[in-house]
Short mmCIF file of C-alpha atoms and ligand atoms in Angstrom, two decimals:
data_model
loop_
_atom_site.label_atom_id
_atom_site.label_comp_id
_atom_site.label_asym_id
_atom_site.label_seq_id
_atom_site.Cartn_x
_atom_site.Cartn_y
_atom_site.Cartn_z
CA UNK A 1180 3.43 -22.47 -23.36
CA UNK A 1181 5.29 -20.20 -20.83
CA UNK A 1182 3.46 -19.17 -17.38
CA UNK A 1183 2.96 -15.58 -17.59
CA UNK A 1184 2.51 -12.72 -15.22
CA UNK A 1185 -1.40 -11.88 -14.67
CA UNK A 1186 -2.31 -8.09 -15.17
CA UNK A 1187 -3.51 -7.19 -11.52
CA UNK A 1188 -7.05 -7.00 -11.20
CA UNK A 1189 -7.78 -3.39 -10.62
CA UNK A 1190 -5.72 0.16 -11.22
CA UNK A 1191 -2.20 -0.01 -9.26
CA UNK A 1192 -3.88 3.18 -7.36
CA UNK A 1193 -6.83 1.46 -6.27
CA UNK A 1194 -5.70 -0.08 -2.83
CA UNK A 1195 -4.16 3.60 -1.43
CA UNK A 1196 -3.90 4.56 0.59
CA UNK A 1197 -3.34 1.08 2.19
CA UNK A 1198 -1.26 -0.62 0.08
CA UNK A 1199 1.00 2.02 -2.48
CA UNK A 1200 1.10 1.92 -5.91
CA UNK A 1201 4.79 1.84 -5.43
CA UNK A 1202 4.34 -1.23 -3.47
CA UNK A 1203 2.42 -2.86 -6.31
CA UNK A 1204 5.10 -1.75 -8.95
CA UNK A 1205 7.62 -4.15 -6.88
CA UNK A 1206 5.36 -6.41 -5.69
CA UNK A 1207 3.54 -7.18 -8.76
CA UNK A 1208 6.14 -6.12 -11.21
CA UNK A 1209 9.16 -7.16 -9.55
CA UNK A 1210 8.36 -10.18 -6.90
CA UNK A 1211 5.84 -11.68 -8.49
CA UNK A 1212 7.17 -11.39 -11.96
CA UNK A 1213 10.40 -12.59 -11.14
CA UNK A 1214 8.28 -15.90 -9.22
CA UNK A 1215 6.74 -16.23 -12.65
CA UNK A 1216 10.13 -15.77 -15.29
CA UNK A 1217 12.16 -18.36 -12.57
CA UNK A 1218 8.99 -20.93 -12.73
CA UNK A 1219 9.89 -20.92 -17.12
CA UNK A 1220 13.67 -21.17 -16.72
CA UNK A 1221 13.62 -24.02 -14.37
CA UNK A 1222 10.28 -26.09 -16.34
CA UNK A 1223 11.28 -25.18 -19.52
CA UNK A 1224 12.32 -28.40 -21.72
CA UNK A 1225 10.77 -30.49 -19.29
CA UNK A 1226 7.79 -32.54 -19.01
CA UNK A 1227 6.25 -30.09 -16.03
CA UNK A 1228 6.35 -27.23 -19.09
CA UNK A 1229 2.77 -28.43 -20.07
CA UNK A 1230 1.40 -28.85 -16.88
CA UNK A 1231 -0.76 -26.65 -14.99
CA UNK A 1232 0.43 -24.31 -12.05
CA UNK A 1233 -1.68 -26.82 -9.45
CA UNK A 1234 -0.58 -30.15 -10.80
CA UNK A 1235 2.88 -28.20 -11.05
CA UNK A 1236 2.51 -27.45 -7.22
CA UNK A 1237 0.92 -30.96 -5.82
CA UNK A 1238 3.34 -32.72 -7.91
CA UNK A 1239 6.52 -31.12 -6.69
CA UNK A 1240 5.72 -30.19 -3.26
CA UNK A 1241 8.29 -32.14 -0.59
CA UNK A 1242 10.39 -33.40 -3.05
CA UNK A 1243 13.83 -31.56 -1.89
CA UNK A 1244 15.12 -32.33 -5.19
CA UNK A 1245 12.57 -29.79 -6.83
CA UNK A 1246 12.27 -27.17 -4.26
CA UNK A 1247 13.68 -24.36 -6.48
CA UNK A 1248 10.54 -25.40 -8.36
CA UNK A 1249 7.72 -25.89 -5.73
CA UNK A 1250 8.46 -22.64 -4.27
CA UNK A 1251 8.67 -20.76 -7.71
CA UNK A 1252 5.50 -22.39 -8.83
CA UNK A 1253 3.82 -21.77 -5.41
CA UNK A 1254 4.89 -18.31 -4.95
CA UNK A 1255 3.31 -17.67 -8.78
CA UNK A 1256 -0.03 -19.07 -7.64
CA UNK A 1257 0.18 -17.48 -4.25
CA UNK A 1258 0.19 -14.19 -5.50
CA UNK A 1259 -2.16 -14.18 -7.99
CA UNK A 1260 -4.67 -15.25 -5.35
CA UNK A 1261 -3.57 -13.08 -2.93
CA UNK A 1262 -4.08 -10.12 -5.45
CA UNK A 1263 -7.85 -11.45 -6.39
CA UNK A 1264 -8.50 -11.42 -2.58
CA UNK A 1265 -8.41 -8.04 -2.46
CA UNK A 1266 -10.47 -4.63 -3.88
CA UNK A 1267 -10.73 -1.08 -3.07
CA UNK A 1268 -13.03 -0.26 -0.82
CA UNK A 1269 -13.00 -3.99 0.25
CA UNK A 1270 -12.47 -5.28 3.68
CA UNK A 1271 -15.15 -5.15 7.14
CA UNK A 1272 -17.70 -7.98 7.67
CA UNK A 1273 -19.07 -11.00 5.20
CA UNK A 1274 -22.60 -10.96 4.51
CA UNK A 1275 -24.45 -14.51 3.06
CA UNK A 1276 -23.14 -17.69 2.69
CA UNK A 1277 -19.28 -16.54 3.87
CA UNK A 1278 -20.97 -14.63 7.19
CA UNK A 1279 -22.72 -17.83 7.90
CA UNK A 1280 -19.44 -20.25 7.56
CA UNK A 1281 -17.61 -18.13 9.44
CA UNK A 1282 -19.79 -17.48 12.38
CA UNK A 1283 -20.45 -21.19 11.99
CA UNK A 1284 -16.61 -21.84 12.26
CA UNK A 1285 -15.27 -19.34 14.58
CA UNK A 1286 -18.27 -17.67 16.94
CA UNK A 1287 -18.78 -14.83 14.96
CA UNK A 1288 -16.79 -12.42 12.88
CA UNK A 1289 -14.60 -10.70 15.73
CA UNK A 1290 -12.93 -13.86 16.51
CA UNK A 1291 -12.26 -15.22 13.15
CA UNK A 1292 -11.04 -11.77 12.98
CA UNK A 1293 -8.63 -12.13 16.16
CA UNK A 1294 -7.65 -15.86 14.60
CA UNK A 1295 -6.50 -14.94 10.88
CA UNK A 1296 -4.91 -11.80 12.60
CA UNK A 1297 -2.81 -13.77 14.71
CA UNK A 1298 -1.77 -16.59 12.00
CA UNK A 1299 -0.52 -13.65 10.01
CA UNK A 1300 1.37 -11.63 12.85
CA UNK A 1301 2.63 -15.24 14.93
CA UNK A 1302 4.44 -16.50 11.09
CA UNK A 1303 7.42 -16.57 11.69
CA UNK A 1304 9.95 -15.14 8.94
CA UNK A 1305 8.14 -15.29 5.27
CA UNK A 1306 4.66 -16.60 4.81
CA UNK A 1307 0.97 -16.48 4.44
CA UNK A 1308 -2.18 -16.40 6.56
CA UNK A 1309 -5.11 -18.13 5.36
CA UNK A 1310 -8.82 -18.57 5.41
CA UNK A 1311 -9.48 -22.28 3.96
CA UNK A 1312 -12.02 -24.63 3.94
CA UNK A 1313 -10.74 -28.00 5.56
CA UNK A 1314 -12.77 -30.67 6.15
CA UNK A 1315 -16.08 -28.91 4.88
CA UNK A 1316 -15.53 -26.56 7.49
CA UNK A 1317 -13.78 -23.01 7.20
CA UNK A 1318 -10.18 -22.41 8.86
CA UNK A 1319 -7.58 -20.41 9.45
CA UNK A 1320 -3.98 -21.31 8.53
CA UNK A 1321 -1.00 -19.76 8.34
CA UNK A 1322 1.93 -21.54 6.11
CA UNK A 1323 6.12 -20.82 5.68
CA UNK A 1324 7.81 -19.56 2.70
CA UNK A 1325 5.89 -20.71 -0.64
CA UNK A 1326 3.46 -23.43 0.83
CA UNK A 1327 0.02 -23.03 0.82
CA UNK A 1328 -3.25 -24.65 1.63
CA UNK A 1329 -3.61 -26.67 -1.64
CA UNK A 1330 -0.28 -28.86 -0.88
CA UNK A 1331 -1.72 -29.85 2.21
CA UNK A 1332 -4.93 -30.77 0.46
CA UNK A 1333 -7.09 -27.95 1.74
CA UNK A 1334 -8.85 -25.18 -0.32
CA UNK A 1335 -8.26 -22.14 0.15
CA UNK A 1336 -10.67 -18.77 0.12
CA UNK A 1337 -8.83 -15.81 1.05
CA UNK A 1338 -4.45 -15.04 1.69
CA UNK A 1339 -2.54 -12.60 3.18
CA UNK A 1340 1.24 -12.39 2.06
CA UNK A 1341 3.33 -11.73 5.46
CA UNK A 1342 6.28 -11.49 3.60
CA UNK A 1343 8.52 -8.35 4.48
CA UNK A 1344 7.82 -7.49 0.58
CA UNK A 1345 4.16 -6.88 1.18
CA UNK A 1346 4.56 -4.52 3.15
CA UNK A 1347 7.92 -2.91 4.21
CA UNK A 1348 7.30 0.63 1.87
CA UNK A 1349 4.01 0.87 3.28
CA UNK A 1350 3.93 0.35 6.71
CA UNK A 1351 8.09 -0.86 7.60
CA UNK A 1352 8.39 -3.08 10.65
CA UNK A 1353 4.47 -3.06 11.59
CA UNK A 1354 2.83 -6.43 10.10
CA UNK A 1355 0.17 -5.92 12.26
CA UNK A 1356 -1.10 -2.86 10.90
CA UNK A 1357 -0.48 -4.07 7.41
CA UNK A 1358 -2.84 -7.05 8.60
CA UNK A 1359 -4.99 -4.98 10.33
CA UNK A 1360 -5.63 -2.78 6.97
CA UNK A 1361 -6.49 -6.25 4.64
CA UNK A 1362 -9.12 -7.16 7.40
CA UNK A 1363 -10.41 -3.55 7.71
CA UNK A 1364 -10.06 -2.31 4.29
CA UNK A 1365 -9.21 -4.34 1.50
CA UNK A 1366 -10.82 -8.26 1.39
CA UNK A 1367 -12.64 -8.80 -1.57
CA UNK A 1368 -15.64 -10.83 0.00
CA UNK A 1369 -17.18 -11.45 -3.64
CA UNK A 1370 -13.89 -13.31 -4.39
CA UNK A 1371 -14.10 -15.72 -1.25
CA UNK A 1372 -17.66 -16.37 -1.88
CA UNK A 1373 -17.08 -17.71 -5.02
CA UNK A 1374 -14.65 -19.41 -3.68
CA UNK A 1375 -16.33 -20.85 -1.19
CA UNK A 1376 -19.53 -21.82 -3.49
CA UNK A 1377 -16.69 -23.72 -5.77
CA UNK A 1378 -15.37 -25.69 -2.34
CA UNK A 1379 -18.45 -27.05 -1.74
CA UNK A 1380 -19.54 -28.52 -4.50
MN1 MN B 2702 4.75 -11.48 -1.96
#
């Protein structure tokens, strides 16, 4: 059965003002659609057609002969998470379980803060920052292009897509204020405690 496009999972108005239903018209419905329609073409009449998007993703990723594919299959499940990771009226500090990891992990919130800022502004080109859980312990990571935490055998919790996509209408040359907005006003803290809970087990 073909992958499909997920419905996002709140009103395209809901992130305003920090991220534009306009952006989410090309984002979700253009970007991530196209990610999703390029993924079919490429599996389709294959054996990968009937396998899921992870085993798609750990089975393809560094094989140069299937990049078209990794990064297709990646960028499908990338964005889905990435839209999950987010609500209106999200963003500030963790409270519970997620508070505790990270102030286990980094010192306290403020600095995980400063870390997963950085990753996200210091990517170079097209990417993703990352909170992840490595190790049993929480981290941030920041990854080119497609890849993400799950090809390098880590799990992730939380994404922020630094691609020039994301955030170009909004906010033009200024990922940091982009990233600065997802920290401030838009993580979805339910979603990385779940998450999390899952990671552990
Ligand atoms: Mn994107």
């Amino acid at each position: 059965m073909p992958f499909e496009l997920p419905a996002l999972p709140y009103d395209k108005t809901a992130l305003q003002p920090y991220i534009s239903a306009n952006t989410l018209d090309f984002h979700h419905g253009k970007h991530h659609n196209t990610y999703v329609t390029t993924l079919n073409s490429l599996v389709k009449d294959t054996p990968l057609a009937d396998k899921s998007l992870e085993d798609i993703i750990k089975d393809s990723f560094g094989d140069a002969g299937r990049a078209a594919i990794f990064n297709n299959s990646a960028q499908v499940w990338n964005h889905t998470f990435f839209w999950n990771g987010m609500k209106g009226g999200g963003g500030g500090a963790p409270s519970g379980e997620v508070a505790a990891a990270i102030e286990g992990a980094f010192g306290s919130y403020e600095k995980f803060k400063d870390e997963f800022k950085s990753a996200c502004v210091t990517q170079f080109g097209s990417g993703w920052g990352w909170l992840v859980v490595d190790n049993g312990k929480v981290a941030v990571m920041k990854t080119p292009n497609a890849e993400n935490p799950m090809a390098h055998g880590k799990t992730a919790l939380l994404t922020c897509d630094v691609w020039e996509h994301a955030y170009y209408l909004d906010y033009q040359n200024r990922r940091p204020d982009f990233v600065q907005a997802f920290l401030d006003q838009l993580v979805n803290w339910d979603f990385v405690a779940s998450n999390l809970a899952t990671a552990k087990r």
